[in-house]
Amino acid sequence: MNIAGAAARTGLPPKTIRYYEDIGLVRPDRSANGYRDFGGPDLHKLAFLARARSLGFTIEDCRALLALYEDRQRTSADVKRVAEEHLARIDRKLAELESMRQALGRLVERCQGDERPECPIIDDLAGGSPAAERPAA
Amino acid sequence: MNIAGAAARTGLPPKTIRYYEDIGLVRPDRSANGYRDFGGPDLHKLAFLARARSLGFTIEDCRALLALYEDRQRTSADVKRVAEEHLARIDRKLAELESMRQALGRLVERCQGDERPECPIIDDLAGGSPAAERPAA
DNA sequence: GATAGAGCTTCCCGTCACTGGAGGGTCAAG
DNA sequence: CTTGACCCTCCAGTGACGGGAAGCTCTATC
């Protein structure tokens, strides 16, 4: 199966599939004309990668997970450890974004959004009330 | 004030301050020896940038916000629009991360994390139950 | 005055996970 | 035989810096 077929089956863009080959995540055969030829196992790996990436795993996580996927000696503890580390990264990022969302949301609420120049958002950025309105900043 | 002083005052690393000059966000004077010399307005701008970046604004947002900061003809509506667009970006990212967190969290919960190879996480990535366990994927 | 060490400068490369585009070969249909 | 849709490789750019090399300047000490 050509790259466009593999792309259609996995939802990954052809460019991404080529990139995954570049970095050694898949090794499709080559047809006589030099075209990549994806077999069943390649398609499974690509689908695996697409799913893992959609869960936010990094490429290196994906590499490790693929290796575990193909390792019959793996333990579920190995897999769980990778997933839990990623979960922790997600939680840290969520906390960061939620804190931003809260701070920015408060400022936006207080901004009149009219034709006048006075603006609590700009005031805050400019250092407005350096310790009062931004507790524990 | 030298770059190390500016860094200490604003919390920004010297590298970042040089980068901000490179891309035209600040234009500190130069001393006779070629060293950057940050004055009061430069320090204010850098602090403004540090605060805006900590709220997750992109560099281009920061450029726009700095321009509004210095524009006496600005309206608070201009500022609010930039902030609301960023808020929307944050909310989209939060929704994405929360969806990842939920999907991954369910898988991790169901994984025994023992010495056996059976693992719902790997099974899911490998396409486990393509429509059952991942509703609306 | 010599020297050591810290601090400053510029410049270039690397990050992460792709994406876009140039330049060129291959294939199927009409 | 040409057209258009594929495919290939290689290079450059993204965002927002960080690391590190090579070299100049300042300050303190001897």
PDB file of C-alpha atoms in Angstrom, chain B residues 15 44 62 86 89 97 124 131:
ATOM      1  CA  LYS B  15      19.296  35.197  26.913  1.00  0.00           C
ATOM      2  CA  HIS B  44       9.163  48.514  32.661  1.00  0.00           C
ATOM      3  CA  CYS B  62       2.949  40.795  23.637  1.00  0.00           C
ATOM      4  CA  HIS B  86      -6.054  34.369  24.199  1.00  0.00           C
ATOM      5  CA  ARG B  89      -7.025  29.646  23.012  1.00  0.00           C
ATOM      6  CA  LEU B  97      -5.852  18.395  27.763  1.00  0.00           C
ATOM      7  CA  ASP B 124      -6.169   0.640  23.553  1.00  0.00           C
ATOM      8  CA  ALA B 131     -15.525   2.040  19.001  1.00  0.00           C
TER       9      ALA B 131
END
